[in-house]
Coordinates of C-alpha atoms in Angstrom, one line a residue:
M6 CA 91.7 62.4 23.9
S7 CA 93.7 65.6 22.8
R8 CA 96.5 64.5 25.2
R9 CA 97.1 61.5 23.2
R10 CA 96.6 63.5 19.5
G11 CA 99.0 65.7 20.9
A12 CA 101.5 63.0 21.5
L13 CA 101.1 61.5 18.7
A14 CA 101.4 64.5 16.7
A15 CA 104.7 65.3 18.5
L16 CA 106.0 61.8 16.9
A17 CA 105.0 62.3 13.6
A18 CA 106.9 65.9 13.9
L19 CA 110.2 64.2 15.4
I20 CA 109.8 61.4 12.5
V21 CA 109.5 63.8 9.6
A22 CA 112.2 66.3 11.1
T23 CA 114.9 63.8 9.9
G24 CA 116.0 62.5 6.3
L25 CA 117.0 59.0 7.6
S26 CA 116.3 56.2 5.3
A27 CA 116.8 52.5 5.2
C28 CA 118.8 50.9 2.5
G29 CA 120.1 47.4 1.0
S30 CA 118.7 45.0 -1.4
F31 CA 115.2 45.6 -1.4
D32 CA 112.5 43.6 0.5
S33 CA 109.4 46.0 1.0
K34 CA 108.2 44.7 4.4
A35 CA 111.4 44.3 6.0
S36 CA 112.8 47.8 4.5
G37 CA 109.4 49.7 5.7
E38 CA 109.4 48.1 9.0
R39 CA 113.0 48.7 9.9
L40 CA 112.8 52.2 9.0
I41 CA 109.6 53.0 10.9
R42 CA 111.1 51.0 14.1
D43 CA 114.3 53.1 13.9
Y44 CA 112.7 56.2 13.7
V45 CA 110.3 55.7 16.7
K46 CA 113.5 54.4 18.6
K47 CA 115.4 57.6 17.5
Y48 CA 112.9 59.9 18.1
G49 CA 110.1 58.7 20.3
R50 CA 112.6 59.6 22.8
G51 CA 111.5 56.8 25.1
T52 CA 107.8 58.3 25.5
I53 CA 106.6 56.9 22.3
T54 CA 106.6 53.3 21.4
L55 CA 105.6 51.1 18.5
T56 CA 103.2 48.3 19.4
S57 CA 103.0 46.8 16.0
V58 CA 104.2 47.4 12.6
G59 CA 103.1 45.7 9.5
C60 CA 104.6 46.5 5.8
P61 CA 103.0 44.8 2.6
S62 CA 105.7 42.0 1.1
G63 CA 106.2 41.5 -2.5
V64 CA 106.1 45.2 -3.5
A65 CA 108.2 45.9 -6.5
Q66 CA 110.9 48.4 -6.0
R67 CA 110.2 51.3 -8.4
V68 CA 111.9 54.6 -7.5
G69 CA 109.0 57.4 -7.2
G70 CA 106.9 54.5 -6.0
S71 CA 105.2 54.2 -2.5
Y72 CA 103.2 51.9 -0.1
D73 CA 101.5 52.3 3.2
C74 CA 102.8 50.2 6.4
K75 CA 100.0 49.6 9.4
V76 CA 101.3 51.1 12.8
S77 CA 100.0 51.0 16.4
L78 CA 102.1 53.5 18.9
R79 CA 101.9 54.0 22.5
N80 CA 102.5 56.8 24.6
S81 CA 104.4 55.3 27.7
S82 CA 103.7 58.6 30.0
S83 CA 99.8 58.8 29.3
G84 CA 99.1 55.2 28.4
A85 CA 97.3 56.7 25.1
T86 CA 97.6 54.7 22.1
G87 CA 96.9 55.4 18.4
S88 CA 97.0 53.6 15.4
G89 CA 96.9 54.4 11.5
T90 CA 99.3 54.3 8.5
I91 CA 102.8 55.7 7.4
T92 CA 103.5 55.8 3.9
I93 CA 106.9 54.5 2.7
H94 CA 108.6 55.9 -0.2
M95 CA 111.2 54.1 -2.6
V96 CA 113.9 56.1 -3.9
A97 CA 117.0 55.3 -5.8
G98 CA 119.4 52.7 -4.5
N99 CA 116.9 50.4 -3.0
K100 CA 116.5 53.0 0.0
V101 CA 113.2 54.0 1.3
E102 CA 112.0 56.8 3.5
I103 CA 109.3 59.0 4.8
T104 CA 109.6 62.3 3.1
G105 CA 107.1 64.7 5.4
P106 CA 104.2 65.1 7.7
Q107 CA 101.7 64.0 4.9
D108 CA 103.2 60.5 5.4
I109 CA 102.2 59.9 8.9
R110 CA 98.4 59.6 9.6
V111 CA 98.0 58.1 13.1
Q112 CA 95.0 59.0 15.6

């Protein structure tokens, strides 16, 4: 169990170590899910994979606003799994981002 938490905590650290954001016309579901997929693909280093992601649709774009997406992750080395939420923050220019470790709640 602590091995799973360690692997998932490592993913969380990798995700927040960057300032990547998704942009374009705003669609809360597509924007949030794309951002999370890109983060996990880039920073999961082939060890952490995203097994599911779901963000709400219809969230009105409001700079300074945020919404939560549900995620499930898997460590391909150990087989450990975890699920939780990642908070997506809306910023100027129809962009979304994950701003820090407080945004990632995966167990």
